[in-house]
PDB file of C-alpha atoms in Angstrom:
ATOM      1  CA  MET A   1      83.605 104.446  95.335  1.00 95.00           C
ATOM      2  CA  PHE A   2      86.832 105.030  93.448  1.00 97.00           C
ATOM      3  CA  VAL A   3      88.136 102.613  90.807  1.00 97.00           C
ATOM      4  CA  PHE A   4      91.648 102.825  89.348  1.00 96.00           C
ATOM      5  CA  GLU A   5      94.733 100.738  88.620  1.00 94.00           C
ATOM      6  CA  ASP A   6      97.550 100.202  91.073  1.00 93.00           C
ATOM      7  CA  TYR A   7     101.262 100.494  90.316  1.00 90.00           C
ATOM      8  CA  TYR A   8     101.239  97.053  88.651  1.00 91.00           C
ATOM      9  CA  GLY A   9      98.060  97.578  86.627  1.00 93.00           C
ATOM     10  CA  ASN A  10      95.692  95.654  88.923  1.00 94.00           C
ATOM     11  CA  GLN A  11      92.188  97.027  89.355  1.00 97.00           C
ATOM     12  CA  VAL A  12      91.658  98.679  92.737  1.00 97.00           C
ATOM     13  CA  ARG A  13      88.299  99.556  94.251  1.00 98.00           C
ATOM     14  CA  LEU A  14      88.409 101.960  97.196  1.00 98.00           C
ATOM     15  CA  SER A  15      85.553 103.003  99.449  1.00 98.00           C
ATOM     16  CA  PHE A  16      85.256 105.011 102.637  1.00 98.00           C
ATOM     17  CA  ALA A  17      82.007 103.232 103.552  1.00 97.00           C
ATOM     18  CA  ASP A  18      81.710 100.735 106.399  1.00 96.00           C
ATOM     19  CA  HIS A  19      83.357  97.501 105.200  1.00 96.00           C
ATOM     20  CA  PRO A  20      81.987  97.501 101.633  1.00 97.00           C
ATOM     21  CA  PHE A  21      84.058  94.533 100.408  1.00 97.00           C
ATOM     22  CA  ALA A  22      84.477  92.234 103.437  1.00 96.00           C
ATOM     23  CA  LYS A  23      83.528  92.159 107.113  1.00 94.00           C
ATOM     24  CA  ALA A  24      86.667  90.087 107.654  1.00 92.00           C
ATOM     25  CA  PRO A  25      89.432  91.554 105.447  1.00 97.00           C
ATOM     26  CA  ASP A  26      92.789  89.890 104.789  1.00 94.00           C
ATOM     27  CA  HIS A  27      95.119  92.808 105.524  1.00 97.00           C
ATOM     28  CA  VAL A  28      95.419  96.202 107.200  1.00 98.00           C
ATOM     29  CA  TRP A  29      97.191  99.420 106.186  1.00 98.00           C
ATOM     30  CA  ILE A  30      97.732 102.188 108.735  1.00 98.00           C
ATOM     31  CA  VAL A  31      98.472 105.853 108.008  1.00 97.00           C
ATOM     32  CA  CYS A  32     100.316 107.057 111.127  1.00 97.00           C
ATOM     33  CA  ARG A  33     101.102 110.397 112.753  1.00 96.00           C
ATOM     34  CA  PHE A  34     103.552 110.912 115.608  1.00 96.00           C
ATOM     35  CA  GLN A  35     104.357 114.347 117.037  1.00 94.00           C
ATOM     36  CA  GLU A  36     103.132 116.228 113.930  1.00 92.00           C
ATOM     37  CA  LYS A  37     105.107 113.944 111.599  1.00 95.00           C
ATOM     38  CA  TRP A  38     104.234 111.039 109.333  1.00 96.00           C
ATOM     39  CA  LEU A  39     105.414 107.718 110.752  1.00 97.00           C
ATOM     40  CA  LEU A  40     106.414 105.259 108.056  1.00 97.00           C
ATOM     41  CA  THR A  41     108.511 102.138 108.002  1.00 97.00           C
ATOM     42  CA  ASP A  42     111.421 101.293 105.738  1.00 97.00           C
ATOM     43  CA  HIS A  43     110.568  97.903 104.262  1.00 96.00           C
ATOM     44  CA  ARG A  44     113.792  96.079 103.364  1.00 95.00           C
ATOM     45  CA  GLU A  45     112.611  95.164  99.876  1.00 95.00           C
ATOM     46  CA  ARG A  46     109.927  97.716  98.970  1.00 95.00           C
ATOM     47  CA  GLY A  47     111.135 100.969 100.546  1.00 96.00           C
ATOM     48  CA  LEU A  48     109.259 103.593 102.554  1.00 97.00           C
ATOM     49  CA  GLU A  49     105.613 102.872 103.284  1.00 97.00           C
ATOM     50  CA  PHE A  50     103.005 103.163 105.993  1.00 98.00           C
ATOM     51  CA  PRO A  51     102.885 100.048 108.192  1.00 98.00           C
ATOM     52  CA  GLY A  52     100.519  97.218 107.445  1.00 97.00           C
ATOM     53  CA  GLY A  53     100.218  93.532 106.855  1.00 96.00           C
ATOM     54  CA  LYS A  54      98.253  90.341 107.087  1.00 97.00           C
ATOM     55  CA  ILE A  55      95.682  89.712 109.797  1.00 97.00           C
ATOM     56  CA  GLU A  56      96.691  86.632 111.790  1.00 96.00           C
ATOM     57  CA  ALA A  57      94.405  83.799 112.897  1.00 93.00           C
ATOM     58  CA  ARG A  58      92.053  84.733 115.767  1.00 94.00           C
ATOM     59  CA  GLU A  59      93.062  88.406 115.452  1.00 97.00           C
ATOM     60  CA  SER A  60      90.655  91.254 114.728  1.00 97.00           C
ATOM     61  CA  PRO A  61      91.563  93.867 112.108  1.00 98.00           C
ATOM     62  CA  THR A  62      92.067  96.498 114.814  1.00 97.00           C
ATOM     63  CA  GLN A  63      94.333  94.158 116.790  1.00 98.00           C
ATOM     64  CA  ALA A  64      96.306  93.495 113.602  1.00 98.00           C
ATOM     65  CA  ALA A  65      96.653  97.229 112.946  1.00 98.00           C
ATOM     66  CA  VAL A  66      97.997  97.911 116.448  1.00 98.00           C
ATOM     67  CA  ARG A  67     100.381  94.933 116.196  1.00 97.00           C
ATOM     68  CA  GLU A  68     101.682  95.850 112.728  1.00 97.00           C
ATOM     69  CA  VAL A  69     102.437  99.443 113.776  1.00 98.00           C
ATOM     70  CA  LEU A  70     104.354  98.210 116.845  1.00 97.00           C
ATOM     71  CA  GLU A  71     106.243  95.473 114.964  1.00 96.00           C
ATOM     72  CA  GLU A  72     107.280  97.627 112.003  1.00 96.00           C
ATOM     73  CA  THR A  73     107.905 100.994 113.685  1.00 97.00           C
ATOM     74  CA  GLY A  74     107.888 100.551 117.472  1.00 97.00           C
ATOM     75  CA  GLY A  75     104.874 102.881 117.500  1.00 97.00           C
ATOM     76  CA  VAL A  76     102.366 102.612 120.317  1.00 98.00           C
ATOM     77  CA  VAL A  77      98.893 103.443 119.012  1.00 98.00           C
ATOM     78  CA  ASP A  78      96.976 106.027 121.015  1.00 97.00           C
ATOM     79  CA  GLU A  79      93.921 106.418 118.754  1.00 96.00           C
ATOM     80  CA  LEU A  80      92.938 104.221 115.812  1.00 98.00           C
ATOM     81  CA  THR A  81      90.229 105.286 113.351  1.00 97.00           C
ATOM     82  CA  TYR A  82      88.751 103.118 110.612  1.00 98.00           C
ATOM     83  CA  ILE A  83      88.919 105.054 107.316  1.00 98.00           C
ATOM     84  CA  GLY A  84      87.752 102.576 104.669  1.00 98.00           C
ATOM     85  CA  GLN A  85      88.623  99.530 102.623  1.00 98.00           C
ATOM     86  CA  TYR A  86      90.189  98.743  99.318  1.00 97.00           C
ATOM     87  CA  LYS A  87      90.134  95.654  97.174  1.00 97.00           C
ATOM     88  CA  VAL A  88      92.864  94.700  94.728  1.00 96.00           C
ATOM     89  CA  GLY A  89      91.626  92.441  91.958  1.00 92.00           C
ATOM     90  CA  GLU A  90      89.123  89.890  93.195  1.00 90.00           C
ATOM     91  CA  ALA A  91      90.959  88.603  96.245  1.00 86.00           C
ATOM     92  CA  LEU A  92      92.945  91.004  98.442  1.00 94.00           C
ATOM     93  CA  VAL A  93      90.940  93.246 100.800  1.00 97.00           C
ATOM     94  CA  LYS A  94      92.612  95.737 103.173  1.00 97.00           C
ATOM     95  CA  ASN A  95      91.135  97.847 105.944  1.00 98.00           C
ATOM     96  CA  ILE A  96      92.600 101.355 106.046  1.00 98.00           C
ATOM     97  CA  TYR A  97      93.149 103.035 109.410  1.00 98.00           C
ATOM     98  CA  PHE A  98      94.478 106.351 110.649  1.00 97.00           C
ATOM     99  CA  ALA A  99      96.518 106.143 113.858  1.00 98.00           C
ATOM    100  CA  ASN A 100      97.789 108.734 116.262  1.00 96.00           C
ATOM    101  CA  ILE A 101     100.920 107.354 117.903  1.00 97.00           C
ATOM    102  CA  LYS A 102     101.672 108.198 121.540  1.00 97.00           C
ATOM    103  CA  ALA A 103     105.215 106.797 121.763  1.00 97.00           C
ATOM    104  CA  LEU A 104     107.976 105.105 119.800  1.00 97.00           C
ATOM    105  CA  LYS A 105     109.568 102.156 121.584  1.00 95.00           C
ATOM    106  CA  PRO A 106     112.949 101.061 120.235  1.00 92.00           C
ATOM    107  CA  ARG A 107     112.913  97.376 119.263  1.00 91.00           C
ATOM    108  CA  GLN A 108     115.638  94.792 118.758  1.00 90.00           C
ATOM    109  CA  ASN A 109     113.892  93.547 115.625  1.00 90.00           C
ATOM    110  CA  TYR A 110     111.495  95.331 113.262  1.00 90.00           C
ATOM    111  CA  LEU A 111     110.869  92.079 111.348  1.00 87.00           C
ATOM    112  CA  GLU A 112     110.945  92.681 107.566  1.00 90.00           C
ATOM    113  CA  THR A 113     111.622  96.392 107.991  1.00 93.00           C
ATOM    114  CA  ASN A 114     114.495  98.624 109.005  1.00 94.00           C
ATOM    115  CA  GLY A 115     112.262 100.379 111.522  1.00 94.00           C
ATOM    116  CA  PRO A 116     110.626 103.788 111.797  1.00 97.00           C
ATOM    117  CA  VAL A 117     111.047 106.763 109.494  1.00 97.00           C
ATOM    118  CA  LEU A 118     109.596 110.154 110.441  1.00 97.00           C
ATOM    119  CA  LEU A 119     108.786 112.702 107.740  1.00 95.00           C
ATOM    120  CA  THR A 120     107.578 116.246 108.321  1.00 93.00           C
ATOM    121  CA  GLU A 121     105.927 116.190 104.892  1.00 91.00           C
ATOM    122  CA  LEU A 122     105.258 113.593 102.259  1.00 91.00           C
ATOM    123  CA  PRO A 123     106.944 114.639  99.020  1.00 88.00           C
ATOM    124  CA  THR A 124     104.635 115.736  96.227  1.00 84.00           C
ATOM    125  CA  ASN A 125     106.351 113.316  93.862  1.00 86.00           C
ATOM    126  CA  VAL A 126     105.934 110.079  95.839  1.00 90.00           C
ATOM    127  CA  ARG A 127     105.036 108.247  92.620  1.00 88.00           C
ATOM    128  CA  GLU A 128     108.383 109.132  91.040  1.00 90.00           C
ATOM    129  CA  ASP A 129     110.473 108.877  94.223  1.00 94.00           C
ATOM    130  CA  SER A 130     112.437 105.605  94.227  1.00 94.00           C
ATOM    131  CA  ARG A 131     112.683 105.638  98.041  1.00 95.00           C
ATOM    132  CA  PHE A 132     108.972 104.819  98.329  1.00 96.00           C
ATOM    133  CA  SER A 133     107.238 101.451  98.088  1.00 96.00           C
ATOM    134  CA  PHE A 134     104.810 100.640  95.284  1.00 95.00           C
ATOM    135  CA  ILE A 135     102.101 100.621  97.986  1.00 94.00           C
ATOM    136  CA  MET A 136     102.480 104.413  98.221  1.00 95.00           C
ATOM    137  CA  LYS A 137     102.325 104.999  94.446  1.00 94.00           C
ATOM    138  CA  ASP A 138      98.643 104.682  93.583  1.00 91.00           C
ATOM    139  CA  GLU A 139      95.478 106.621  94.297  1.00 94.00           C
ATOM    140  CA  VAL A 140      94.809 104.827  97.605  1.00 95.00           C
ATOM    141  CA  LEU A 141      97.278 107.178  99.286  1.00 94.00           C
ATOM    142  CA  VAL A 142      95.926 110.312  97.586  1.00 92.00           C
ATOM    143  CA  TYR A 143      92.260 109.576  98.330  1.00 94.00           C
ATOM    144  CA  THR A 144      93.005 108.370 101.880  1.00 95.00           C
ATOM    145  CA  LEU A 145      94.916 111.535 102.761  1.00 93.00           C
ATOM    146  CA  ALA A 146      92.034 113.593 101.366  1.00 92.00           C
ATOM    147  CA  GLU A 147      89.573 111.601 103.494  1.00 95.00           C
ATOM    148  CA  ILE A 148      91.703 112.069 106.626  1.00 94.00           C
ATOM    149  CA  LYS A 149      91.757 115.789 105.920  1.00 91.00           C
ATOM    150  CA  ARG A 150      87.999 115.855 105.222  1.00 92.00           C
ATOM    151  CA  ARG A 151      87.355 114.223 108.606  1.00 94.00           C
ATOM    152  CA  SER A 152      89.749 116.664 110.328  1.00 89.00           C
ATOM    153  CA  LEU A 153      91.706 113.783 111.865  1.00 90.00           C
ATOM    154  CA  CYS A 154      95.001 115.666 111.755  1.00 81.00           C
ATOM    155  CA  SER A 155      95.840 119.324 111.346  1.00 66.00           C
ATOM    156  CA  ASN A 156      98.491 120.981 109.188  1.00 56.00           C
ATOM    157  CA  ALA A 157      99.415 117.637 107.715  1.00 53.00           C
ATOM    158  CA  PHE A 158      98.849 118.234 104.066  1.00 55.00           C
ATOM    159  CA  SER A 159     101.095 121.058 103.006  1.00 46.00           C
ATOM    160  CA  GLY A 160     103.205 120.007 100.064  1.00 45.00           C
ATOM    161  CA  PHE A 161     101.093 116.995  99.102  1.00 51.00           C
ATOM    162  CA  SER A 162      98.104 116.731  96.828  1.00 45.00           C
TER     163      SER A 162
END
């Protein structure tokens, strides 16, 4: 387990074990790849981030992950892999997933986002880059990318980022 502070100084606990904090988490966060590129969304208030959000009533975490990717990016999930969970403070628990995207469907409305953003590489200075959301600026991203690499879930995806 990893313990650190997020961008706002809240304690974060991160684990790549099977649901260490909650069998029924509150939120999902999905690291996405489409055609050898990172698929992010441009949140209208927060900036660039991987898709994610709250799990709705009578919805499983995996259903929420698939829905959030489609709503925020138009991405159609091909494969979805559970990576781990993180807990912010004592309340908020998020499941982390890795998704391979098979298609991008243009949408009339991307809800609270401006739609999909494709990046060949994530910049090494995400923490200092004002284009990126606070969600991308703590160790959850760093450790999650390392875990995705460790599991060989995507190839050639980590040049330029550590």
